[in-house]
Each structure stands twice: as structure tokens, then as C-alpha cells.
Amino acid sequence: MDHGKSTSAITMRDVAKAAGVSVATVSHVVNDKAGARIGDDAKRRVHEAVSRLGYRPNALAKTLSQGTSRFIGLVADAIATTPFAGQIIHGAQDEAWKHGFVLLVANTDGNKAAEDEAIAMMLEHQVRGILYSTWYHREIVVPEALHQTDSVLVDCFADGSGLPAVVPDEEQGGRTATDALLAAGHRRIAFINTTTPSPAQTGRLAGYRSALESAGIDFDESLVIPAAPEQEGGYASTTRIVDSKATAVFCHNDRVAMGLYDGLREQGLRIPDDIAVIGFDNQDVIAAHLRPPLSTVALPHYELGAAGVRRLLGLETAPSEHPQLIACPPIPRQSI
């Protein structure tokens, strides 16, 4: 035994490393999990490593029924530090508590080593499953360890991975934003879209086109203006917006709308009297405090977290080959 490390500090990860197996395999062996298909050689190596290192399974692990705890893990890349995405944690936590579970949260800042360590720690605590979340909606490469327990992707997806995913309905959101402008009587509507390839870029454009088509308005490519998805992008689009003779603008996000507000004000144009504006995201620190307050469409972060937990616990089912879409609700204020 290694006397340089106290037995209380020996973890399943140490045993897994010494035995050359995964943390999940160690967990199954030490908890004698029924139905686990583990070879005799791997079992022997785990038992030898346990003996050599003096590993003692903690009291929690010993008393678990069916080898799982009342914990649900949530691994996030930068979620706790973004202005609104912390709502995913809030939604997941509320839903977990409702069903008698506690949420274990690890914020990894996109660091792969930290991510692997966080997932290993959660497997060691024998979580009921893991929610894996990103701070913006995108396709990901699934960390291998996620396949060792029930996992659900939240605000991200991985085609062909077999893992269920819960994501915002970007197309519906784009349609909702455009419909709000159409309902106010606008027919010539511009769309400032992001230059960043993403589900938001293609989905919101598809929604914009769909709403125009339903209203019997021909799609005009010249009214779609690519811009960097931040304040500077919106500001830089002002001249093209004014020249387009559009009476309303759907902005890819609230930061773009914020920049457009500045540009239109410099041109002596008033919102919404001269031109209507709608954003996307409902980044409250921006949208609610612009003058006039910005009408927008919300990203449903709270509901994404809650739906992820329900999916993990089997309370909601949906085909795993396609992400489950969560609606993006309109937030009407005074800019239309």
C-alpha cells in the first residue's frame, strides 16, 4: 500500500487508474452491481487495486439501493458565468428537487481535463445520470465518459451519438419574432443575421422566411443583412437598414438590436415610430433597459434545464434520433 496517501483520500479514480479500467467498472465491482457485464480479469485487477491501495467505499456508496444515488450531475462549459444561461442550472435544480434529487454542478470553462475529472467525480458519486450543457446552442463531440451513465444533452446535440438532446426551437423563435412585426402591420421587414455558422443562424432565418411566406410576402435576399452578432454588428448595419426602406427589423440577438438602436438614433430615427425593432435572447440586462424597452423572443433556458431533468428521469419521452425542441416565447415590450 502507498503510505504517502491516506486511505480516506483514495478515490475510485485512483483504483481505476491502478487497475487500468474505467471508473464505472470500479463502481460496478465494488458495489457488486447486478447485471454488470465485467470480465473476470478486470474484476481481479479491481480487487487487487482495492486491496493494494486500501480503498474504502464511502458510506453513501455502501448504502445505495440499486447502485444509484439521489444525485443528478450537471456538467457545463461556461454556463454559470454567462448573463442568462445560469437559468439552465436554476431550472434543472428546481425540477431535480421536485423529484427528490440534488443537483451536483461542475462548471468546466471548456477545459477538457476539468470536464473529464468532473464526469469521473459524478460517476464515483453514482449519480442517477448527467446533464451535459453548453452556454450556446451548438453541435458537440460527446465526452466518452458520458456513455457510462444515463446522459442528456442540454442546449447542445450530437447527431448519431444516441444521446437524447433538449434544445431551443430556433425556427419557431424566428417565426415568432417575424410574426410580431407582421401583426403590427409591417410588410417590409429586414433581418440582421449572424455571420457565425450555428443552429441559431439557420433556424432563425428559416423562421423568418416561413413567417413571410405564410403572410404572402415574397422573400427578398437584400433584406437579410449579415453582421457580427454583437453591438458593433448592429451599429454597422444601420446604413443598410435605412437604405433598404424597411419599416421593421428582426435582429439576430439583443446585442445586435442595442447597436442598431444607437445607429438609428444618430440618424434621427425614432423607435418604434419610424422603424420597429425586435431582438432575440431576452438578455434582460439589455432588453428591459433600452429606451424604449426592447421587444424580443426569449431563449427558454430555465425550461431547457427542467426538461433535461424530466428526460433523464424518464418522465418525458421523445425519439432520441432528433433533439427535443423547446419553444422560444415572445416577450413584448415597447419597440414595435
Coordinates of C-alpha atoms in Angstrom, one line a residue:
M1 CA 0.0 0.0 0.0
D2 CA 1.1 3.6 -0.7
H3 CA 1.6 5.1 2.8
G4 CA 2.1 8.6 1.2
K5 CA -1.7 8.9 0.8
S6 CA -4.3 8.2 3.5
T7 CA -6.9 5.6 2.7
S8 CA -9.7 8.2 3.2
A9 CA -8.2 10.2 0.3
I10 CA -8.1 7.2 -2.1
T11 CA -10.8 7.6 -4.7
M12 CA -12.4 5.3 -7.3
R13 CA -10.4 7.2 -9.9
D14 CA -7.2 6.1 -8.2
V15 CA -8.4 2.5 -8.2
A16 CA -9.5 2.8 -11.9
K17 CA -6.0 4.1 -12.8
A18 CA -4.2 1.4 -10.9
A19 CA -6.4 -1.4 -12.4
G20 CA -6.4 0.0 -15.9
V21 CA -10.2 0.2 -16.1
S22 CA -12.9 2.9 -16.1
V23 CA -14.4 4.5 -13.0
A24 CA -17.7 2.9 -14.0
T25 CA -16.2 -0.6 -13.9
V26 CA -14.7 0.1 -10.5
S27 CA -18.1 1.3 -9.3
H28 CA -19.8 -1.8 -10.6
V29 CA -17.3 -4.2 -9.0
V30 CA -17.1 -2.6 -5.5
N31 CA -20.9 -2.2 -5.3
D32 CA -21.4 -5.7 -6.8
K33 CA -23.9 -4.3 -9.3
A34 CA -26.3 -6.9 -10.5
G35 CA -26.3 -7.4 -14.3
A36 CA -23.0 -5.6 -14.9
R37 CA -21.0 -7.4 -17.6
I38 CA -17.4 -7.3 -16.4
G39 CA -14.8 -9.9 -17.3
D40 CA -13.1 -11.9 -14.6
D41 CA -9.7 -10.4 -15.4
A42 CA -11.0 -6.9 -14.9
K43 CA -12.7 -7.9 -11.7
R44 CA -9.5 -9.4 -10.4
R45 CA -7.5 -6.3 -11.3
V46 CA -10.0 -4.1 -9.5
H47 CA -10.0 -6.2 -6.3
E48 CA -6.2 -6.3 -6.3
A49 CA -6.0 -2.5 -6.7
V50 CA -8.6 -2.0 -3.9
S51 CA -6.6 -4.2 -1.6
R52 CA -3.2 -2.6 -2.6
L53 CA -4.4 1.0 -2.2
G54 CA -6.6 0.3 0.8
Y55 CA -9.6 1.8 -0.9
R56 CA -12.7 2.0 1.3
P57 CA -16.1 2.7 -0.5
N58 CA -17.7 5.6 1.3
A59 CA -20.8 5.1 3.5
L60 CA -23.0 6.7 0.9
A61 CA -21.9 4.2 -1.8
K62 CA -22.4 1.2 0.6
T63 CA -26.0 2.1 1.4
L64 CA -27.2 2.9 -2.1
S65 CA -30.0 0.9 -3.5
Q66 CA -29.6 -0.4 -7.0
G67 CA -26.3 1.3 -7.3
T68 CA -27.5 4.9 -7.8
S69 CA -27.8 7.9 -5.5
R70 CA -30.2 10.8 -5.2
F71 CA -27.8 13.0 -7.2
I72 CA -28.1 14.2 -10.7
G73 CA -24.9 15.7 -12.3
L74 CA -24.8 18.8 -14.5
V75 CA -21.6 19.5 -16.4
A76 CA -21.4 22.9 -18.1
D77 CA -18.8 24.5 -20.2
A78 CA -19.3 28.2 -19.2
I79 CA -22.9 28.3 -18.1
A80 CA -22.5 29.8 -14.6
T81 CA -20.6 32.8 -16.0
T82 CA -23.0 33.9 -18.8
P83 CA -25.6 36.5 -18.2
F84 CA -28.7 34.4 -18.7
A85 CA -27.6 30.8 -19.1
G86 CA -27.4 30.2 -15.4
Q87 CA -31.1 29.8 -15.7
I88 CA -30.4 26.3 -17.1
I89 CA -29.0 25.4 -13.7
H90 CA -31.9 27.0 -11.9
G91 CA -34.5 25.1 -14.0
A92 CA -32.6 21.8 -13.6
Q93 CA -32.2 22.3 -9.8
D94 CA -35.9 23.1 -9.3
E95 CA -37.0 20.1 -11.3
A96 CA -34.5 17.8 -9.6
W97 CA -35.7 18.9 -6.1
K98 CA -39.3 18.3 -7.1
H99 CA -38.5 14.6 -7.7
G100 CA -36.2 14.2 -4.6
F101 CA -32.9 14.7 -6.3
V102 CA -30.0 17.0 -5.6
L103 CA -28.1 18.6 -8.4
L104 CA -24.2 18.4 -8.5
V105 CA -22.9 21.2 -10.7
A106 CA -19.5 21.4 -12.3
N107 CA -18.5 24.4 -14.4
T108 CA -15.5 23.5 -16.5
D109 CA -14.9 26.6 -18.6
G110 CA -14.5 24.3 -21.6
N111 CA -11.3 22.7 -20.1
K112 CA -11.2 19.0 -21.2
A113 CA -9.2 17.8 -18.3
A114 CA -11.6 19.6 -15.8
E115 CA -14.5 18.1 -17.7
D116 CA -13.1 14.5 -17.5
E117 CA -12.4 15.0 -13.8
A118 CA -16.0 16.3 -13.2
I119 CA -17.6 13.4 -15.0
A120 CA -15.4 10.9 -13.2
M121 CA -16.3 12.5 -9.8
M122 CA -20.0 12.3 -10.7
L123 CA -19.7 8.6 -11.7
E124 CA -18.0 8.0 -8.4
H125 CA -20.9 9.5 -6.6
Q126 CA -23.1 7.1 -8.6
V127 CA -25.3 9.9 -9.9
R128 CA -28.7 8.9 -11.4
G129 CA -27.4 10.5 -14.6
I130 CA -25.7 13.5 -16.1
L131 CA -26.9 16.6 -17.9
Y132 CA -24.2 18.0 -20.2
S133 CA -24.8 21.6 -21.2
T134 CA -23.2 24.3 -23.3
W135 CA -23.7 28.0 -23.0
Y136 CA -25.0 28.4 -26.6
H137 CA -26.9 26.0 -28.8
R138 CA -24.4 24.0 -30.9
E139 CA -23.3 20.6 -32.0
I140 CA -20.7 18.9 -29.8
V141 CA -18.4 15.9 -29.7
V142 CA -19.6 13.9 -26.7
P143 CA -17.1 13.2 -24.0
E144 CA -16.6 9.4 -23.9
A145 CA -17.3 9.1 -20.2
L146 CA -20.9 10.3 -20.7
H147 CA -21.7 7.0 -22.3
Q148 CA -21.0 5.3 -18.9
T149 CA -24.3 6.5 -17.4
D150 CA -27.6 7.9 -18.5
S151 CA -26.9 11.3 -20.1
V152 CA -28.9 14.0 -21.7
L153 CA -27.5 16.9 -23.7
V154 CA -29.0 20.3 -22.9
D155 CA -28.7 23.3 -25.3
C156 CA -26.5 21.1 -27.5
F157 CA -26.7 18.0 -29.6
A158 CA -24.6 15.3 -31.2
D159 CA -26.0 13.6 -34.3
G160 CA -25.5 9.9 -34.3
S161 CA -24.4 9.7 -30.6
G162 CA -27.6 8.0 -29.5
L163 CA -27.8 10.6 -26.6
P164 CA -31.1 12.4 -26.2
A165 CA -30.9 16.2 -26.5
V166 CA -33.1 19.1 -25.5
V167 CA -32.6 22.4 -27.5
P168 CA -34.3 25.7 -28.2
D169 CA -36.7 25.7 -31.2
E170 CA -34.7 28.3 -33.2
E171 CA -37.0 28.2 -36.3
Q172 CA -40.2 28.7 -34.2
G173 CA -38.4 31.5 -32.4
G174 CA -37.6 33.2 -35.7
R175 CA -41.1 32.8 -36.9
T176 CA -42.5 34.2 -33.6
A177 CA -40.3 37.3 -33.9
T178 CA -41.3 38.0 -37.5
D179 CA -44.9 37.3 -36.8
A180 CA -44.9 40.0 -34.1
L181 CA -43.7 42.6 -36.7
L182 CA -46.3 41.3 -39.3
A183 CA -49.0 41.6 -36.7
A184 CA -48.1 45.3 -36.2
G185 CA -48.8 45.8 -39.9
H186 CA -45.2 45.7 -41.3
R187 CA -44.7 44.2 -44.7
R188 CA -41.1 45.3 -45.5
I189 CA -39.1 43.6 -42.7
A190 CA -35.3 43.3 -42.7
F191 CA -33.4 40.6 -40.8
I192 CA -29.9 41.2 -39.4
N193 CA -28.5 37.7 -39.2
T194 CA -25.3 36.5 -37.6
T195 CA -22.2 35.6 -39.6
T196 CA -21.4 32.7 -37.2
P197 CA -22.5 29.3 -38.6
S198 CA -24.8 27.8 -36.0
P199 CA -28.3 26.3 -35.5
A200 CA -29.4 29.9 -34.5
Q201 CA -28.2 31.3 -37.8
T202 CA -30.0 28.8 -40.0
G203 CA -33.0 28.2 -37.7
R204 CA -34.0 31.9 -37.2
L205 CA -33.6 32.6 -40.9
A206 CA -35.8 29.7 -41.7
G207 CA -38.4 31.0 -39.3
Y208 CA -38.2 34.5 -40.8
R209 CA -38.8 33.1 -44.3
S210 CA -41.6 30.9 -43.1
A211 CA -43.5 33.8 -41.5
L212 CA -43.1 35.9 -44.6
E213 CA -44.4 33.1 -46.8
S214 CA -47.4 32.5 -44.6
A215 CA -48.2 36.2 -44.9
G216 CA -47.9 36.1 -48.7
I217 CA -44.8 38.2 -48.8
D218 CA -42.0 37.3 -51.3
F219 CA -38.6 36.7 -49.7
D220 CA -36.1 39.4 -50.6
E221 CA -32.5 38.4 -50.2
S222 CA -31.4 42.0 -50.0
L223 CA -33.3 42.4 -46.7
V224 CA -31.1 39.8 -45.0
I225 CA -28.1 41.6 -43.7
P226 CA -25.1 39.6 -42.3
A227 CA -23.5 41.1 -39.2
A228 CA -21.2 40.2 -36.3
P229 CA -23.5 39.0 -33.5
E230 CA -22.8 41.9 -31.1
Q231 CA -23.4 45.6 -30.6
E232 CA -20.9 46.6 -33.2
G233 CA -22.5 44.4 -35.8
G234 CA -25.9 46.0 -35.3
Y235 CA -24.4 49.5 -35.3
A236 CA -22.5 48.8 -38.6
S237 CA -25.8 47.6 -40.2
T238 CA -27.6 50.9 -39.7
T239 CA -26.9 52.4 -43.2
R240 CA -28.0 49.3 -45.0
I241 CA -31.2 49.2 -42.9
V242 CA -32.0 52.8 -43.6
D243 CA -31.2 52.4 -47.4
S244 CA -33.4 49.2 -47.5
K245 CA -36.5 51.3 -46.7
A246 CA -37.5 48.5 -44.2
T247 CA -40.1 49.6 -41.7
A248 CA -39.2 46.9 -39.2
V249 CA -36.1 44.9 -38.3
F250 CA -35.7 41.5 -36.7
C251 CA -32.2 41.4 -35.0
H252 CA -30.4 38.1 -34.5
N253 CA -29.9 38.9 -30.8
D254 CA -30.5 41.7 -28.3
R255 CA -26.9 42.9 -28.5
V256 CA -27.3 43.5 -32.3
A257 CA -30.5 45.4 -31.5
M258 CA -28.7 47.5 -28.9
G259 CA -26.1 48.6 -31.6
L260 CA -28.9 49.3 -34.1
Y261 CA -30.7 51.5 -31.5
D262 CA -27.5 53.6 -31.3
G263 CA -27.2 53.9 -35.1
L264 CA -30.9 54.7 -35.7
R265 CA -30.8 57.4 -33.0
E266 CA -27.8 59.0 -34.8
Q267 CA -29.8 59.0 -38.0
G268 CA -32.6 60.9 -36.2
L269 CA -35.0 57.9 -36.4
R270 CA -37.3 57.0 -33.6
I271 CA -38.2 53.5 -32.4
P272 CA -41.0 52.4 -33.0
D273 CA -42.5 55.5 -34.7
D274 CA -40.1 55.4 -37.7
I275 CA -38.9 51.9 -37.5
A276 CA -39.9 48.9 -35.3
V277 CA -37.2 46.6 -33.8
I278 CA -37.4 43.1 -32.3
G279 CA -34.4 41.2 -30.8
F280 CA -33.8 37.6 -29.7
D281 CA -32.5 36.0 -26.4
N282 CA -34.2 38.2 -23.8
Q283 CA -30.9 39.2 -22.3
D284 CA -32.7 41.1 -19.6
V285 CA -29.9 43.4 -18.7
I286 CA -30.1 44.8 -22.2
A287 CA -33.7 44.3 -23.4
A288 CA -35.6 45.6 -20.4
H289 CA -33.4 48.7 -20.1
L290 CA -33.1 50.0 -23.6
R291 CA -35.2 53.1 -24.4
P292 CA -37.8 52.1 -25.5
P293 CA -37.6 48.7 -23.8
L294 CA -36.9 46.1 -26.5
S295 CA -39.5 43.5 -27.6
T296 CA -37.7 40.2 -28.0
V297 CA -38.0 36.4 -28.1
A298 CA -36.6 34.5 -25.1
L299 CA -34.3 31.6 -25.2
P300 CA -36.0 29.2 -22.8
H301 CA -33.0 28.4 -20.6
Y302 CA -35.0 27.6 -17.4
E303 CA -37.3 25.2 -19.3
L304 CA -34.3 23.6 -21.1
G305 CA -32.8 22.7 -17.7
A306 CA -36.1 21.4 -16.3
A307 CA -36.9 19.4 -19.4
G308 CA -33.4 17.9 -19.3
V309 CA -34.1 16.5 -15.8
R310 CA -37.5 15.2 -16.8
R311 CA -36.0 13.5 -19.8
L312 CA -33.2 12.0 -17.7
L313 CA -35.7 10.6 -15.1
G314 CA -37.9 9.1 -17.9
L315 CA -40.8 11.4 -17.0
E316 CA -40.9 12.7 -20.6
T317 CA -40.0 10.6 -23.7
A318 CA -39.3 11.6 -27.2
P319 CA -37.4 9.9 -30.1
S320 CA -33.6 10.1 -29.4
E321 CA -32.6 10.5 -33.1
H322 CA -33.9 14.1 -33.1
P323 CA -33.4 16.8 -30.4
Q324 CA -36.4 17.6 -28.4
L325 CA -37.4 21.2 -29.3
I326 CA -38.4 23.7 -26.5
A327 CA -40.4 26.7 -27.6
C328 CA -39.0 30.3 -27.5
P329 CA -41.7 32.6 -26.1
P330 CA -42.2 36.2 -27.3
I331 CA -41.5 39.0 -24.8
P332 CA -43.5 42.0 -25.9
R333 CA -42.2 45.4 -24.8
Q334 CA -42.4 48.9 -26.5
S335 CA -40.1 48.7 -29.6
I336 CA -42.8 47.5 -32.0

